Amino acid sequence: MALALISTQVGAPGTLDPVHVHHHRYDAVIVGAGGAGLRAAIEVAGTCRAAVLSKLHPTRSHTGAAQGGMCAALANVEEDSSEWHTFDTIKGGDYLVDQTAARVMCAEAVDAVIELEHFGLPFNRTTDGRIDQRRFGGHTRNHGQAPVRRACYSADRTGHMILQTLYQQCVKRGVTFFDELMALDVVLDDGRVAGVVAYELATGDLHVFATKALLFATGGFGKVFKVTSNAHALTGDGPGLLFRRGIPLQDMEFFQFHPTGIYKLGILLSEAARGEGGVLRNAQGERFMERYAPTVKDLAPRDLVSRAMLTEIREGRGLGPDADFLHLDLTHLPPDQIDAKLPDIADFVRTYQGLEPKIDLIPIQPTAHYAMGGIPTNLDAEVVIDAAGTTVPGLYAAGECACVSVHGANRLGTNSLLDIVVFGRRGGRAMAAFVADASQPDLPADAGGDVRRRIEALKASSGGERVAVVRHQLQEHMMLEASVFRTEESLTKVAGHLGELRARYGDAVIDDKGAVFNYDLTEALELGYLLDLAETLVVSARARTESRGAHFRDDHPSRDDANWMRHTLAHREADGSVRLSYKPVDGGLYEPMERKY
Amino acid sequence: MEQVAADILTVTLRVKRFNPAVDRKPHWQVFTVEGMEPTDRVLDVLHQAKWHQDGSLSFRRSCAHGVCGSDAMVINGANGLACQVLLSATGPDVTVEAIRGLPVVKDLVVDMQPFFAQYRSVLPWLVAEGDPGYTERRQSPEQRARFDDTTKCILCAACTTSCPVFWPNGSYVGPAAIVQAHRFIFDSRDEGTADRLEVLSDRSGVWRCRTAFNCTNACPRGIRVTEAIQEVKRTILSDRV
Ligand SMILES: Cc1cc2nc3c(=O)[nH]c(=O)nc-3n(C[C@H](O)[C@H](O)[C@H](O)COP(=O)(O)OP(=O)(O)OC[C@H]3O[C@@H](n4cnc5c(N)ncnc54)[C@H](O)[C@@H]3O)c2cc1C
Ligand code: SF4
Ligand code: FES
């Protein structure tokens, strides 16, 4: 049924200005070259004709910004087990996690880390030369007894080293890259993948790729919020363009706010800062997390810490003239520990705040960080479109844009780098197997027609507002009305604003009508996706009248397992509205219990 | 924090522009950007100009905090990342142009392909053939520290495009590629040194370096680039003895 929506609209040829269109034929195409896309590429390299397209040069991907670590129960420094890791992941996700997926991820974590080491990743080492490990929020020994050292890391640039290492392995294998190509549409034909349409930044040309298999790894969409740790490029293009072609999006109401963003800028200061012993303090200098999470304190999961922080601020214990920030205190850490383990974030504090973290308290506030929701997938990273697990042959997704769902309602720190490597690899492997037997699909004649029309319409528009103004207002409203605390009232308000912003977006103008590196145009296209995703987030959040993980409703402050132990699926209807359906959570390993830390 | 009026800057931004569709030569455009603060980044000024004055201004950027390497440019005469240089350092007069020595495609966007070709030429991956089995290769913290500095590179090209040897001679492999080679040459796990040194002792390799130190000064990651180049030179010499 959902498949009926998935048809390619063919435009009337000859009605538009000529655009150069290049045609390509591949077995497998990967969209996105962050950790997930590159790991998938390594898996398909050499097995079939494969290509990777990315709107950024691969090494610019936001995986490179990840700091703290990647968890795996190596037990290199203390006793640990992947079963404990699985439990922590499920509990951390407030039981909305699909438990088989979590078990698979945590079991494969050890292998994934060892493989990265073999690929050359320069992990920090123990004195006996093994991969060193440190503490991270929500990761515990023996089902919550005490924090455990599980995060493998490379100083505070673990993501940088993962991205570099995976890219190096792709270069070694001669992977075909199309750098600075932006995917704008998927071509689905008769219920299966037929191709993908992309816009080349350097020339303005369109590229139509016919392909048997297509994997999306386009990362997150933190740019729907005003204060975020996410890069400018994280605009959710992959989920956005699939959504428009009838693919539902899962659990979009769950968006993680990380406790320690640099005040106003949102730049992340890794949880590793607290893993290494840093603490949070309010205006009275009190280590307030002792009141909220007596056992693990500052190392409680992010949703709890972010809410505790905003509660402190609401109750008047914030700092500054607007009493709207708190402090991260690293001053008691040995200075050489900061130099050795947290050099980059110390530099961020120096550069952007003019403070010395060894001496000064650091002003911080929660920052929009991670999308738990996204394109629904199964264990092989195949996209699934309904509660029955129906797949779209040839269509895959992995990494932050996907939702398998190993993070449930709240992701644990270090589990995303793990997710991208484990499910990138699984997706690549599944894709390679699929294309070996699949036939080459036929592309409709004017596969790029819709994209061409969208671009022409933006270039032709005149008289409306600037894209930046509309985007700014979107980000402000989402931050105010749909972030850490939500109510029926705030969500109704923001839903209204979204409708209005959407209309204004329809008339928005761009200055640049040119073909070469026209970021004015691409920002406008990106805003279209942001608006769509914001709407799925708000509609999903409004319906969920409970509080779970990162989704907190002041008007429904408890978890309601009887009614809401289920995943949300948001579907785009023919009239452009969003319809919700639900699918069960894959439970079975652990019974839901109250989440205390 | 409340801003006192004195902290609000009006920035005069001069940008060297070039649009291949209409321009035969680059030209300067001046923007007046109001309401900036000393803690704002040059990238913020560029965004204000682009978003609210002239959307046709093109520059690359993504992370906005100095980790992705997208936005190296010449800022008031020196190479840096627009997202890492604050107005408190530049003052209210900011001049930006594209990094030098790579073809300008549009405004501040250069063609990075020659740069990445040089990167690929040094075999930038771990060469280690033996199978360590189902466990990590061992490496002591001291061995790991030996190449720590050069693992920080974000391939922004600020070093290479600040090099007076590279400007007239694009075939010089350049500091960034040498930094990448260094990262593997001094990694105790790597076995590819001989092949890399062959590339780097070539005519377009490390011997072109005249230790001008521009690269070290330009590096936004604080990598001791010149020292890395010297270490590679010394390795080549000691190998030959
Ligand atoms: C500051 C920060 C710190 C973090 N620290 C940690 C940590 O310590 N541990 C942890 O586990 N997780 C961490 N995370 C989360 C984790 O880094 C990300 O979730 C993860 O790296 C996402 O990887 P990805 O491959 O899915 O996407 P990304 O790395 O974001 O890559 C997305 C790719 O898609 C491409 N793309 C996007 N749109 C298009 C399009 N339309 N066409 C073509 N290409 C497109 C981009 O060019 C890019 O190559 C952190 C996140 C942030 C923001
Ligand atoms: S060495 Fe420094 S300046 Fe050169 S490319 Fe790497 S990060 Fe940029
Ligand atoms: S935008 Fe990423 S380094 Fe400046």
Short mmCIF file of N, CA, C and O in Angstrom, two decimals, chain A residues 490-555:
data_model
loop_
_atom_site.label_atom_id
_atom_site.label_comp_id
_atom_site.label_asym_id
_atom_site.label_seq_id
_atom_site.Cartn_x
_atom_site.Cartn_y
_atom_site.Cartn_z
N SER A 490 2.99 23.64 23.54
CA SER A 490 4.17 24.08 22.78
C SER A 490 4.21 23.39 21.42
O SER A 490 4.59 24.00 20.41
N LEU A 491 3.78 22.13 21.38
CA LEU A 491 3.83 21.41 20.11
C LEU A 491 2.77 21.90 19.14
O LEU A 491 2.98 21.94 17.92
N THR A 492 1.61 22.30 19.68
CA THR A 492 0.59 22.87 18.81
C THR A 492 1.09 24.18 18.21
O THR A 492 0.90 24.45 17.03
N LYS A 493 1.72 24.95 19.08
CA LYS A 493 2.26 26.22 18.62
C LYS A 493 3.26 26.02 17.48
O LYS A 493 3.19 26.64 16.43
N VAL A 494 4.20 25.12 17.71
CA VAL A 494 5.25 24.95 16.71
C VAL A 494 4.68 24.34 15.43
O VAL A 494 5.10 24.69 14.33
N ALA A 495 3.65 23.51 15.58
CA ALA A 495 3.02 22.96 14.37
C ALA A 495 2.44 24.08 13.52
O ALA A 495 2.57 24.07 12.29
N GLY A 496 1.83 25.05 14.18
CA GLY A 496 1.29 26.20 13.46
C GLY A 496 2.39 26.97 12.74
O GLY A 496 2.27 27.32 11.56
N HIS A 497 3.46 27.22 13.46
CA HIS A 497 4.58 27.94 12.84
C HIS A 497 5.12 27.19 11.64
O HIS A 497 5.49 27.79 10.63
N LEU A 498 5.19 25.87 11.76
CA LEU A 498 5.75 25.09 10.66
C LEU A 498 4.91 25.24 9.39
O LEU A 498 5.45 25.36 8.30
N GLY A 499 3.60 25.23 9.57
CA GLY A 499 2.72 25.40 8.41
C GLY A 499 3.00 26.72 7.72
O GLY A 499 3.12 26.80 6.48
N GLU A 500 3.13 27.73 8.55
CA GLU A 500 3.36 29.07 8.01
C GLU A 500 4.74 29.16 7.34
O GLU A 500 4.90 29.72 6.25
N LEU A 501 5.74 28.58 7.99
CA LEU A 501 7.09 28.62 7.43
C LEU A 501 7.16 27.86 6.10
O LEU A 501 7.86 28.26 5.18
N ARG A 502 6.40 26.78 6.04
CA ARG A 502 6.37 26.00 4.81
C ARG A 502 5.84 26.84 3.65
O ARG A 502 6.37 26.83 2.54
N ALA A 503 4.79 27.60 3.95
CA ALA A 503 4.23 28.46 2.90
C ALA A 503 5.25 29.51 2.48
O ALA A 503 5.42 29.79 1.29
N ARG A 504 5.92 30.08 3.47
CA ARG A 504 6.92 31.10 3.13
C ARG A 504 8.09 30.50 2.36
O ARG A 504 8.66 31.14 1.49
N TYR A 505 8.42 29.28 2.71
CA TYR A 505 9.50 28.60 1.98
C TYR A 505 9.14 28.46 0.50
O TYR A 505 9.99 28.59 -0.38
N GLY A 506 7.87 28.22 0.24
CA GLY A 506 7.42 28.08 -1.14
C GLY A 506 7.72 29.29 -2.01
O GLY A 506 7.89 29.17 -3.22
N ASP A 507 7.81 30.47 -1.39
CA ASP A 507 8.10 31.70 -2.15
C ASP A 507 9.53 32.19 -1.97
O ASP A 507 9.90 33.24 -2.49
N ALA A 508 10.32 31.47 -1.18
CA ALA A 508 11.65 32.00 -0.83
C ALA A 508 12.49 32.22 -2.07
O ALA A 508 12.37 31.51 -3.07
N VAL A 509 13.36 33.24 -1.98
CA VAL A 509 14.21 33.58 -3.13
C VAL A 509 15.67 33.27 -2.85
O VAL A 509 16.13 33.28 -1.71
N ILE A 510 16.39 33.03 -3.93
CA ILE A 510 17.84 32.93 -3.85
C ILE A 510 18.44 33.94 -4.81
O ILE A 510 17.83 34.28 -5.83
N ASP A 511 19.62 34.44 -4.46
CA ASP A 511 20.29 35.42 -5.32
C ASP A 511 21.03 34.76 -6.47
O ASP A 511 21.12 35.30 -7.56
N ASP A 512 21.62 33.61 -6.16
CA ASP A 512 22.54 33.00 -7.12
C ASP A 512 21.75 32.15 -8.11
O ASP A 512 21.09 31.19 -7.72
N LYS A 513 21.81 32.53 -9.38
CA LYS A 513 21.11 31.74 -10.40
C LYS A 513 22.13 30.92 -11.20
O LYS A 513 21.80 30.34 -12.23
N GLY A 514 23.36 30.93 -10.75
CA GLY A 514 24.44 30.32 -11.52
C GLY A 514 24.53 28.82 -11.33
O GLY A 514 23.76 28.19 -10.60
N ALA A 515 25.53 28.25 -12.02
CA ALA A 515 25.69 26.79 -12.03
C ALA A 515 26.85 26.32 -11.16
O ALA A 515 26.86 25.17 -10.72
N VAL A 516 27.81 27.20 -10.90
CA VAL A 516 29.05 26.75 -10.26
C VAL A 516 29.02 27.04 -8.75
O VAL A 516 28.85 28.18 -8.33
N PHE A 517 29.20 26.00 -7.95
CA PHE A 517 29.21 26.12 -6.49
C PHE A 517 28.13 27.09 -5.99
O PHE A 517 28.41 28.05 -5.30
N ASN A 518 26.93 26.77 -6.36
CA ASN A 518 25.79 27.60 -5.97
C ASN A 518 25.23 27.08 -4.64
O ASN A 518 24.23 26.38 -4.58
N TYR A 519 25.89 27.48 -3.57
CA TYR A 519 25.44 27.05 -2.24
C TYR A 519 24.15 27.76 -1.82
O TYR A 519 23.47 27.31 -0.90
N ASP A 520 23.86 28.87 -2.47
CA ASP A 520 22.59 29.54 -2.21
C ASP A 520 21.45 28.57 -2.55
O ASP A 520 20.49 28.40 -1.79
N LEU A 521 21.60 27.91 -3.69
CA LEU A 521 20.61 26.94 -4.13
C LEU A 521 20.60 25.71 -3.22
O LEU A 521 19.53 25.25 -2.79
N THR A 522 21.77 25.16 -2.93
CA THR A 522 21.77 23.91 -2.15
C THR A 522 21.25 24.16 -0.73
O THR A 522 20.58 23.31 -0.16
N GLU A 523 21.53 25.32 -0.17
CA GLU A 523 20.97 25.62 1.16
C GLU A 523 19.45 25.68 1.11
O GLU A 523 18.76 25.28 2.05
N ALA A 524 18.93 26.19 0.00
CA ALA A 524 17.47 26.24 -0.15
C ALA A 524 16.90 24.84 -0.24
O ALA A 524 15.87 24.52 0.38
N LEU A 525 17.56 23.98 -1.01
CA LEU A 525 17.09 22.60 -1.12
C LEU A 525 17.15 21.90 0.23
O LEU A 525 16.24 21.16 0.62
N GLU A 526 18.22 22.16 0.96
CA GLU A 526 18.37 21.54 2.29
C GLU A 526 17.27 22.00 3.24
O GLU A 526 16.75 21.21 4.03
N LEU A 527 16.93 23.27 3.15
CA LEU A 527 15.87 23.77 4.04
C LEU A 527 14.55 23.03 3.80
O LEU A 527 13.78 22.79 4.73
N GLY A 528 14.30 22.66 2.55
CA GLY A 528 13.09 21.88 2.25
C GLY A 528 13.05 20.59 3.06
O GLY A 528 12.02 20.22 3.62
N TYR A 529 14.19 19.92 3.14
CA TYR A 529 14.23 18.67 3.92
C TYR A 529 14.08 18.96 5.41
O TYR A 529 13.40 18.23 6.12
N LEU A 530 14.75 20.01 5.87
CA LEU A 530 14.65 20.35 7.30
C LEU A 530 13.19 20.59 7.69
O LEU A 530 12.74 20.15 8.75
N LEU A 531 12.47 21.30 6.84
CA LEU A 531 11.06 21.59 7.15
C LEU A 531 10.25 20.30 7.22
O LEU A 531 9.42 20.11 8.12
N ASP A 532 10.50 19.40 6.27
CA ASP A 532 9.76 18.13 6.28
C ASP A 532 10.06 17.32 7.54
O ASP A 532 9.17 16.76 8.17
N LEU A 533 11.35 17.27 7.88
CA LEU A 533 11.72 16.45 9.04
C LEU A 533 11.21 17.07 10.33
O LEU A 533 10.79 16.37 11.24
N ALA A 534 11.26 18.39 10.41
CA ALA A 534 10.74 19.06 11.60
C ALA A 534 9.27 18.70 11.78
O ALA A 534 8.80 18.45 12.90
N GLU A 535 8.57 18.65 10.67
CA GLU A 535 7.15 18.34 10.78
C GLU A 535 6.93 16.90 11.27
O GLU A 535 6.08 16.66 12.14
N THR A 536 7.71 15.95 10.75
CA THR A 536 7.54 14.58 11.24
C THR A 536 7.87 14.51 12.72
O THR A 536 7.21 13.79 13.47
N LEU A 537 8.87 15.28 13.14
CA LEU A 537 9.26 15.28 14.55
C LEU A 537 8.11 15.79 15.42
O LEU A 537 7.73 15.17 16.42
N VAL A 538 7.54 16.90 15.00
CA VAL A 538 6.50 17.54 15.82
C VAL A 538 5.22 16.70 15.83
O VAL A 538 4.62 16.49 16.89
N VAL A 539 4.84 16.19 14.68
CA VAL A 539 3.61 15.39 14.64
C VAL A 539 3.78 14.13 15.49
O VAL A 539 2.90 13.74 16.27
N SER A 540 4.94 13.49 15.38
CA SER A 540 5.19 12.28 16.17
C SER A 540 5.21 12.59 17.66
O SER A 540 4.70 11.82 18.48
N ALA A 541 5.82 13.72 18.02
CA ALA A 541 5.96 14.09 19.43
C ALA A 541 4.61 14.46 20.05
O ALA A 541 4.34 14.18 21.21
N ARG A 542 3.78 15.07 19.24
CA ARG A 542 2.49 15.50 19.75
C ARG A 542 1.61 14.30 20.07
O ARG A 542 0.88 14.28 21.06
N ALA A 543 1.71 13.30 19.22
CA ALA A 543 0.88 12.12 19.43
C ALA A 543 1.34 11.32 20.66
O ALA A 543 0.53 10.71 21.35
N ARG A 544 2.62 11.31 20.93
CA ARG A 544 3.15 10.46 22.00
C ARG A 544 2.92 11.12 23.36
O ARG A 544 3.74 11.90 23.85
N THR A 545 1.81 10.76 23.98
CA THR A 545 1.43 11.38 25.25
C THR A 545 2.04 10.61 26.42
O THR A 545 1.34 10.06 27.28
N GLU A 546 3.34 10.54 26.42
CA GLU A 546 4.10 9.96 27.53
C GLU A 546 5.47 10.61 27.50
O GLU A 546 5.79 11.37 26.58
N SER A 547 6.31 10.28 28.51
CA SER A 547 7.70 10.71 28.49
C SER A 547 8.57 9.48 28.48
O SER A 547 8.39 8.56 29.27
N ARG A 548 9.50 9.47 27.56
CA ARG A 548 10.38 8.31 27.42
C ARG A 548 11.69 8.82 26.81
O ARG A 548 11.68 9.50 25.79
N GLY A 549 12.80 8.48 27.45
CA GLY A 549 14.09 8.87 26.90
C GLY A 549 14.15 10.36 26.64
O GLY A 549 13.80 11.18 27.49
N ALA A 550 14.56 10.70 25.44
CA ALA A 550 14.76 12.11 25.10
C ALA A 550 13.45 12.86 24.88
O ALA A 550 13.44 14.08 24.77
N HIS A 551 12.36 12.12 24.77
CA HIS A 551 11.06 12.78 24.54
C HIS A 551 10.39 13.00 25.89
O HIS A 551 9.93 12.04 26.52
N PHE A 552 10.36 14.23 26.35
CA PHE A 552 9.77 14.52 27.66
C PHE A 552 8.60 15.47 27.52
O PHE A 552 8.73 16.58 26.99
N ARG A 553 7.45 15.04 28.02
CA ARG A 553 6.25 15.87 27.97
C ARG A 553 5.94 16.31 29.39
O ARG A 553 5.59 15.49 30.24
N ASP A 554 6.01 17.60 29.64
CA ASP A 554 5.64 18.13 30.94
C ASP A 554 4.23 17.74 31.33
O ASP A 554 3.91 17.54 32.50
N ASP A 555 3.36 17.61 30.30
CA ASP A 555 1.97 17.30 30.59
C ASP A 555 1.72 15.79 30.67
O ASP A 555 0.63 15.35 30.98
#
